[in-house]
Short mmCIF file of N, CA and C in Angstrom, two decimals:
data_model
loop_
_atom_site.label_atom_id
_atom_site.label_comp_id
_atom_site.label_asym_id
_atom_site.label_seq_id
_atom_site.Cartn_x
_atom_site.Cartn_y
_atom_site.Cartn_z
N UNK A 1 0.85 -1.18 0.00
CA UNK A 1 0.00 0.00 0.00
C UNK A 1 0.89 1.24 0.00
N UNK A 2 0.63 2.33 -1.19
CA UNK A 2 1.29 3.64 -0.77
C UNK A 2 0.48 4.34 -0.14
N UNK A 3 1.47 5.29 0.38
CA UNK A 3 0.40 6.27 1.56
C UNK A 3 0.93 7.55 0.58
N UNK A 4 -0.05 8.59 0.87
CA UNK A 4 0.08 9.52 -0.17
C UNK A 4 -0.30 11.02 0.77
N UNK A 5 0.12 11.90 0.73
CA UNK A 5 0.42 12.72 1.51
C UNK A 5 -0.09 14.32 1.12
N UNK A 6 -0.95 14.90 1.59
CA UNK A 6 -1.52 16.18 1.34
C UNK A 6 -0.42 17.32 0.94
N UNK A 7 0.18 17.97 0.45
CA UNK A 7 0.91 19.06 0.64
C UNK A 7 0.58 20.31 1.06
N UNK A 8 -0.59 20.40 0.98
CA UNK A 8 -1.81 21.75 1.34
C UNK A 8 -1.41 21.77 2.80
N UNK A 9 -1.59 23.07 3.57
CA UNK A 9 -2.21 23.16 4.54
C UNK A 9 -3.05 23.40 5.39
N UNK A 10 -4.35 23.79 4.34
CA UNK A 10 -5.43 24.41 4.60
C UNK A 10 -6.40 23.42 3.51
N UNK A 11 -7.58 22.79 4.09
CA UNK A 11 -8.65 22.60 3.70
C UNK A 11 -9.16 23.13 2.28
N UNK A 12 -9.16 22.47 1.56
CA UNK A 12 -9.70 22.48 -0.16
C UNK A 12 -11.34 22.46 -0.02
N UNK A 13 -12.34 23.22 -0.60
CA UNK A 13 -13.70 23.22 -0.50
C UNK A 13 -13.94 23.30 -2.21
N UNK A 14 -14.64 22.68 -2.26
CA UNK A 14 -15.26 22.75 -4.00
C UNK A 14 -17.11 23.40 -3.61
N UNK A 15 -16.81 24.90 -4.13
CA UNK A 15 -18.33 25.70 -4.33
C UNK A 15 -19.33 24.24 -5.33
N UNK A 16 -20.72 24.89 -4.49
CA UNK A 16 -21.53 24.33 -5.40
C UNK A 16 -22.03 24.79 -6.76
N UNK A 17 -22.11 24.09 -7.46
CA UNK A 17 -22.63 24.58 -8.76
C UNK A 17 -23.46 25.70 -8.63
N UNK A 18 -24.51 25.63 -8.04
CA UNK A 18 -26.03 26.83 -7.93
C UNK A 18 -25.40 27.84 -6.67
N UNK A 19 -24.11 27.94 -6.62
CA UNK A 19 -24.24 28.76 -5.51
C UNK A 19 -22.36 29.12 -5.53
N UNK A 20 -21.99 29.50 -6.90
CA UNK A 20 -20.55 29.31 -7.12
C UNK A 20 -19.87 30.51 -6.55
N UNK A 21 -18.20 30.09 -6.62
CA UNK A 21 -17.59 31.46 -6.08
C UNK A 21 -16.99 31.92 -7.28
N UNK A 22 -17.33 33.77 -7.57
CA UNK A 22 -17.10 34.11 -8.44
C UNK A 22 -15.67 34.80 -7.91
N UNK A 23 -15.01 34.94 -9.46
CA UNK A 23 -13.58 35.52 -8.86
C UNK A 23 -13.08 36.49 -10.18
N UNK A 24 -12.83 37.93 -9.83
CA UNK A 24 -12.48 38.89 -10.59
C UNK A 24 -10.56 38.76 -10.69
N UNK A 25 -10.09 39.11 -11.67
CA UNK A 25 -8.87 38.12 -12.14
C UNK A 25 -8.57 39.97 -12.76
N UNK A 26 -7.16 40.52 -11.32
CA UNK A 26 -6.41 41.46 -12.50
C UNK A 26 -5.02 41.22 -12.54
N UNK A 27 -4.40 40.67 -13.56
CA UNK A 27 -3.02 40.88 -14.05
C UNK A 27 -2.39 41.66 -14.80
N UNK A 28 -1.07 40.94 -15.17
CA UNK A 28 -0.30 42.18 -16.08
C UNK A 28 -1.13 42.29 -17.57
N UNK A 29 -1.40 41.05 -17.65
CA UNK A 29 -2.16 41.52 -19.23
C UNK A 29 -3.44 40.78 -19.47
N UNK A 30 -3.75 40.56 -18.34
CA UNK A 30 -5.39 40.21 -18.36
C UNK A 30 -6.45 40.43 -16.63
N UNK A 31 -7.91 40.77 -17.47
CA UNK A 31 -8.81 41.52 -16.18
C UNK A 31 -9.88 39.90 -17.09
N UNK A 32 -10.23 39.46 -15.80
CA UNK A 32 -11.41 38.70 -16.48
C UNK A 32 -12.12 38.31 -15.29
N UNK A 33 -13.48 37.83 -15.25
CA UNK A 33 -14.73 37.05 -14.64
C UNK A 33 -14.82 35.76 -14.67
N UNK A 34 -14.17 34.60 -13.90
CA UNK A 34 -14.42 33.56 -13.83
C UNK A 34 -14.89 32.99 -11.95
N UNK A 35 -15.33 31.54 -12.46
CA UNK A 35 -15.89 31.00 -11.34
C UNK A 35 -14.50 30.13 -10.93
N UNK A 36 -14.79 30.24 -9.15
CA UNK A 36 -13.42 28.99 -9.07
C UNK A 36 -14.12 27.54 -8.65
N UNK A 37 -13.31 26.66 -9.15
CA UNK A 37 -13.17 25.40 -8.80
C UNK A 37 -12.93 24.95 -7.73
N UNK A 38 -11.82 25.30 -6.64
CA UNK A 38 -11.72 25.06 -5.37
C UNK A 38 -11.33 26.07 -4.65
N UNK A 39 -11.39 25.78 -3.39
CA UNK A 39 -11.18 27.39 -2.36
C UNK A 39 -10.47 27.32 -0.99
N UNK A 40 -9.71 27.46 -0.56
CA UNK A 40 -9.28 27.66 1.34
C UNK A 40 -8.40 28.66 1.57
N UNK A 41 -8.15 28.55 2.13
CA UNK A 41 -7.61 29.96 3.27
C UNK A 41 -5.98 29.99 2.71
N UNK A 42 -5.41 29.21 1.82
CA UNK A 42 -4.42 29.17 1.60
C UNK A 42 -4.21 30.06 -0.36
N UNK A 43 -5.77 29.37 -0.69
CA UNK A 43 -5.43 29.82 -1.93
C UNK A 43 -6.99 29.40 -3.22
N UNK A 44 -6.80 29.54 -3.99
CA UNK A 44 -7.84 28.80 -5.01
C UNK A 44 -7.47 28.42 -6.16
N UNK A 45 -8.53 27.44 -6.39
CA UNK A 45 -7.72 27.13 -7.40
C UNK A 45 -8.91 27.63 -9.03
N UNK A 46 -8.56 27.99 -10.29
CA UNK A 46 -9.78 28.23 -10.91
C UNK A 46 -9.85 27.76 -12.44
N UNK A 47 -10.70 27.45 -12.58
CA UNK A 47 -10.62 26.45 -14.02
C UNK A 47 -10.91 27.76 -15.09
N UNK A 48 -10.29 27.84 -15.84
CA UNK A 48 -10.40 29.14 -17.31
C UNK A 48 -10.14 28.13 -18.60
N UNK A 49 -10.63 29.22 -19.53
CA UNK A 49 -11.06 29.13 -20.81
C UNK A 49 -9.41 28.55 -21.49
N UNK A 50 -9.45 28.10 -22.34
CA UNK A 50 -7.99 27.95 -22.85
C UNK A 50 -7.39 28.93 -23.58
N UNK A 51 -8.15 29.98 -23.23
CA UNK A 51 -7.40 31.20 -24.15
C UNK A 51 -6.70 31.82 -23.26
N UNK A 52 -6.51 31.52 -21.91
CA UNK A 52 -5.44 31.75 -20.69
C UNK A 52 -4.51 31.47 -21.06
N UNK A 53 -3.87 31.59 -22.16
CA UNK A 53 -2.27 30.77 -22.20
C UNK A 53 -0.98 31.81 -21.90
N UNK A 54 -1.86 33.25 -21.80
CA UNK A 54 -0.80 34.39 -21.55
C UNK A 54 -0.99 34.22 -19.89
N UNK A 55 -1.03 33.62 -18.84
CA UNK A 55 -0.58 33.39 -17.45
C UNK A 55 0.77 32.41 -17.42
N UNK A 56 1.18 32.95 -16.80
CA UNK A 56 2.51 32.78 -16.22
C UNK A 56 2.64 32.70 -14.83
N UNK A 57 3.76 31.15 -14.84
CA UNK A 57 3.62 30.63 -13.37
C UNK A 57 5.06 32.10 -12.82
N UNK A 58 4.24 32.16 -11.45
CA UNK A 58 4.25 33.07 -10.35
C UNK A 58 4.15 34.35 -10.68
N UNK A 59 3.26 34.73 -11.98
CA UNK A 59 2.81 35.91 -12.17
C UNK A 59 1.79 36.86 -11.06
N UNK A 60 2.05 38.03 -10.21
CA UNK A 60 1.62 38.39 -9.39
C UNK A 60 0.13 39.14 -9.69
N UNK A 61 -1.04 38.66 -8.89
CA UNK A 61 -2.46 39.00 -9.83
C UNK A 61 -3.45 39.51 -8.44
N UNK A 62 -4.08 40.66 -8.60
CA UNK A 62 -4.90 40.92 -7.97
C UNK A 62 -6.28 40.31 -7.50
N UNK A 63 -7.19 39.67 -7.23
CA UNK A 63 -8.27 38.96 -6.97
C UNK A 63 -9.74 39.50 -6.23
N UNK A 64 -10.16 39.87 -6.66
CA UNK A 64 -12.01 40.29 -5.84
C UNK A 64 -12.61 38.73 -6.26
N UNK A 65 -13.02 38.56 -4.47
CA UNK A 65 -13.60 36.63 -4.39
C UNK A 65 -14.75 37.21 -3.74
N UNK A 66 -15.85 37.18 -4.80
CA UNK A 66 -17.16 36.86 -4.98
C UNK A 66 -18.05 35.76 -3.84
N UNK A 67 -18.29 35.96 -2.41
CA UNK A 67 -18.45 34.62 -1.84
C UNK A 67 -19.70 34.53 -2.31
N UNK A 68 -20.84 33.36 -1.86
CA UNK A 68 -22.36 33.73 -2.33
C UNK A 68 -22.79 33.43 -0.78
N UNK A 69 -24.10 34.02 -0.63
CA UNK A 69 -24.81 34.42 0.17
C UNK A 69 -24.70 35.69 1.16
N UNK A 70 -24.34 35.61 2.51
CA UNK A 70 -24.89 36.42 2.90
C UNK A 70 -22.95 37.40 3.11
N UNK A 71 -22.15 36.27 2.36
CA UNK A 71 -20.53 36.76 3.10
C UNK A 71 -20.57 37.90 2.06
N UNK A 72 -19.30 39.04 2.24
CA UNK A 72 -19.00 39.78 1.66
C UNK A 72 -18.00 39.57 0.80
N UNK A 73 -17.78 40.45 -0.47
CA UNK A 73 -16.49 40.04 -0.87
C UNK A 73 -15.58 40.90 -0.49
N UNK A 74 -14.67 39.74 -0.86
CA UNK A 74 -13.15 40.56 -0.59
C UNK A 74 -11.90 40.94 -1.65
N UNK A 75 -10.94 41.40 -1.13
CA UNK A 75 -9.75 42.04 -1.88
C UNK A 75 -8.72 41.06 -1.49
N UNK A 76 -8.22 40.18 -2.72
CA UNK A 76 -6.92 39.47 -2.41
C UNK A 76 -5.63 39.51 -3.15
N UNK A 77 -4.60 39.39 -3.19
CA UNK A 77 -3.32 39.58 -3.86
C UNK A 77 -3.29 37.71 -3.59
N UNK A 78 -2.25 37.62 -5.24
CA UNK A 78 -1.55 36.21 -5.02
C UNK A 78 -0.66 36.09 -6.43
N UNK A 79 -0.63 34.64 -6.03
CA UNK A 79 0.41 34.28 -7.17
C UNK A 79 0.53 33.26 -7.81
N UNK A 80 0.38 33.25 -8.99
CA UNK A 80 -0.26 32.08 -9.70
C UNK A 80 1.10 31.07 -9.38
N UNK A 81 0.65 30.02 -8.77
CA UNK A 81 1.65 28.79 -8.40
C UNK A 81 1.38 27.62 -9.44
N UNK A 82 0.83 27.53 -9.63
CA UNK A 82 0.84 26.00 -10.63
C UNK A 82 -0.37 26.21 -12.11
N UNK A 83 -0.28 25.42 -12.95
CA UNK A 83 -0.80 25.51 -14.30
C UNK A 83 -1.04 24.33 -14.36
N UNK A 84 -2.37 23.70 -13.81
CA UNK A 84 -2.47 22.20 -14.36
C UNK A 84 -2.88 21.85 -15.88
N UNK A 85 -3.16 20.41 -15.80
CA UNK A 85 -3.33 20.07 -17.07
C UNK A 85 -4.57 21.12 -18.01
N UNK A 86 -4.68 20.95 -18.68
CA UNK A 86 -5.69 21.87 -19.84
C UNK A 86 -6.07 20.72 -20.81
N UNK A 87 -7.46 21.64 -21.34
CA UNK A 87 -8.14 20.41 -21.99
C UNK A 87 -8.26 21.31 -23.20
N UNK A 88 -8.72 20.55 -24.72
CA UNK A 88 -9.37 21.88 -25.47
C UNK A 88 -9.64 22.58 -24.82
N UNK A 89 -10.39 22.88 -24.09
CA UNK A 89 -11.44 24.01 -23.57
C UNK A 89 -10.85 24.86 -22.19
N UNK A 90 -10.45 24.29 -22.00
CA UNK A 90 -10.28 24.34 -20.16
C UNK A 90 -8.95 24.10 -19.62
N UNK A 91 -8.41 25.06 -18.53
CA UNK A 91 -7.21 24.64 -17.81
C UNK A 91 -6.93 24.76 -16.16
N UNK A 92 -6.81 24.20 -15.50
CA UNK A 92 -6.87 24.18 -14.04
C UNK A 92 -5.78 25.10 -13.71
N UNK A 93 -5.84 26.78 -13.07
CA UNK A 93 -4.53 27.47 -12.30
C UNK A 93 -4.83 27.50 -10.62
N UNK A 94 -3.93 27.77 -10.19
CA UNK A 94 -3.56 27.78 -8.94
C UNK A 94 -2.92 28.59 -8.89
N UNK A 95 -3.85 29.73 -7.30
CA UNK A 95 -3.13 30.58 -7.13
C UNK A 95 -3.28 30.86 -5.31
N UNK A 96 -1.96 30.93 -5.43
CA UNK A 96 -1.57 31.49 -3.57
C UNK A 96 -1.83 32.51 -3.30
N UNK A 97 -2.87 32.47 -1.79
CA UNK A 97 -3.28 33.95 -1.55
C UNK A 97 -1.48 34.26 -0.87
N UNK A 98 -1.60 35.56 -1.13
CA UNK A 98 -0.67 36.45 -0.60
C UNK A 98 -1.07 37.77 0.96
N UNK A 99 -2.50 37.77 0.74
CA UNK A 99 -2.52 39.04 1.38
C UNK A 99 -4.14 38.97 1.09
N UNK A 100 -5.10 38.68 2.10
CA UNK A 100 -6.39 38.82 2.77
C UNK A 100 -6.23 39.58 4.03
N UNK A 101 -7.09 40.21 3.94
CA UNK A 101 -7.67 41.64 4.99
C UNK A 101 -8.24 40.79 5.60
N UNK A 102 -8.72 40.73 7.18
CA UNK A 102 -9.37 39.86 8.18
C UNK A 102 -10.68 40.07 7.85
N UNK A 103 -10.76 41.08 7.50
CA UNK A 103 -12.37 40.48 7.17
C UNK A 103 -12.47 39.73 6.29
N UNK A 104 -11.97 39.69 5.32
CA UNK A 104 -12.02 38.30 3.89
C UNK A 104 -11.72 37.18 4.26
N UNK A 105 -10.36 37.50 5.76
CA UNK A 105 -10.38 35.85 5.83
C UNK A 105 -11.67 35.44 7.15
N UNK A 106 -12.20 36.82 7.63
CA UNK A 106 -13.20 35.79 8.46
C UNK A 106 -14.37 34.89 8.03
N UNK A 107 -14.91 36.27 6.66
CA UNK A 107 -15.74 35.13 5.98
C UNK A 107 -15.50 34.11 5.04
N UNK A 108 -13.85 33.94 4.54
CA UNK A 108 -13.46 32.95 4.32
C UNK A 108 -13.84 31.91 4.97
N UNK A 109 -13.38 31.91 6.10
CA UNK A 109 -13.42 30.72 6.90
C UNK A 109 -14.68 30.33 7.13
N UNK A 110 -15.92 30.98 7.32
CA UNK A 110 -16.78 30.63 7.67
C UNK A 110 -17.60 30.16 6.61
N UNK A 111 -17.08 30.90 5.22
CA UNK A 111 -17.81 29.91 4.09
C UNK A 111 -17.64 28.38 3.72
N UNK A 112 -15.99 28.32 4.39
CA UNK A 112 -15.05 27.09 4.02
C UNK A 112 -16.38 26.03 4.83
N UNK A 113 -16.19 26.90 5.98
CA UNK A 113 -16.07 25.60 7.29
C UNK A 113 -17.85 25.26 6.70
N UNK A 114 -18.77 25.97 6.05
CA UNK A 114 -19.95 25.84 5.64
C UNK A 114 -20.40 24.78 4.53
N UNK A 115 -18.86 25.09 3.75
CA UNK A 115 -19.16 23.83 3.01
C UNK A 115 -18.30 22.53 3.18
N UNK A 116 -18.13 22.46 4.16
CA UNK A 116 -17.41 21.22 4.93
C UNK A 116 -18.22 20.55 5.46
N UNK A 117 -18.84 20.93 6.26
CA UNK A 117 -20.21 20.51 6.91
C UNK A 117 -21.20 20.00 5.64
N UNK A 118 -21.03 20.67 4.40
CA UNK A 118 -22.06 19.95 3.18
C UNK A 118 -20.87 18.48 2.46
N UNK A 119 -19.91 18.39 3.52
CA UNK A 119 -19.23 16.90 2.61
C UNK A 119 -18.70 17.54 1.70
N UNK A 120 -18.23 19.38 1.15
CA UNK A 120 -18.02 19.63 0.07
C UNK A 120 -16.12 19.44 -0.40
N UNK A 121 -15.72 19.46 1.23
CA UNK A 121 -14.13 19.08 1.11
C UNK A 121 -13.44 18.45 0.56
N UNK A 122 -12.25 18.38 -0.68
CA UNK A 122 -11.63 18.11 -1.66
C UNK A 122 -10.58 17.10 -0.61
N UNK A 123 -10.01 15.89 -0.97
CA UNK A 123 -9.04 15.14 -0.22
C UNK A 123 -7.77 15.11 -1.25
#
């Protein structure tokens, strides 16, 4: 048996479909509107169009995270850490928060820990 080992240190949450987290995207040479794929206190991760091919790993990018319901949004800085695989259509980025204001991370947390409690936690 291999044992296989988290590298994260913060809890992965996957938004629900009907109730997604939207995420405003400003870089050096792109501003865009997408939804993310996964979310925690460490970072998100967000699935884009394949016409993303001008991101660049550890390109430094501004972030407004859209929570849904009653949280507010917030203002985040990060840094695109990884470029997963891509499909025609689609490519998985990852990006490290750098810099959340306490209020973003309080209702961070409380959205996380909300959809944890729905089984929504990524392993």
């Amino acid at each position: 048996m291999v044992a296989t080992t988290e590298r994260r240190k913060s809890v992965r949450v996957c938004p629900l479909d009907d109730d997604p987290v939207i995420v405003h995207l400003m870089g050096s040479a792109l501003i865009d509107v997408l939804k993310a794929h996964d979310i925690s206190m460490g970072g998100i991760g967000i699935l884009a169009p394949h016409h993303f091919d001008e991101w660049d790993l550890h390109e430094k990018i501004e972030i407004i995270v859209a929570l849904p319901g009653d949280l507010a949004d917030f203002r985040a800085r990060g840094i695109i850490k990884q470029i997963g695989k891509k499909s025609k259509e689609y490519g998985l980025y990852g990006v490290q928060f750098t810099e959340i204001g306490p209020k973003g991370k309080q209702d961070l947390l409380v959205f996380i820990n909300r959809l944890i409690r729905k089984k929504r936690a990524l392993k």
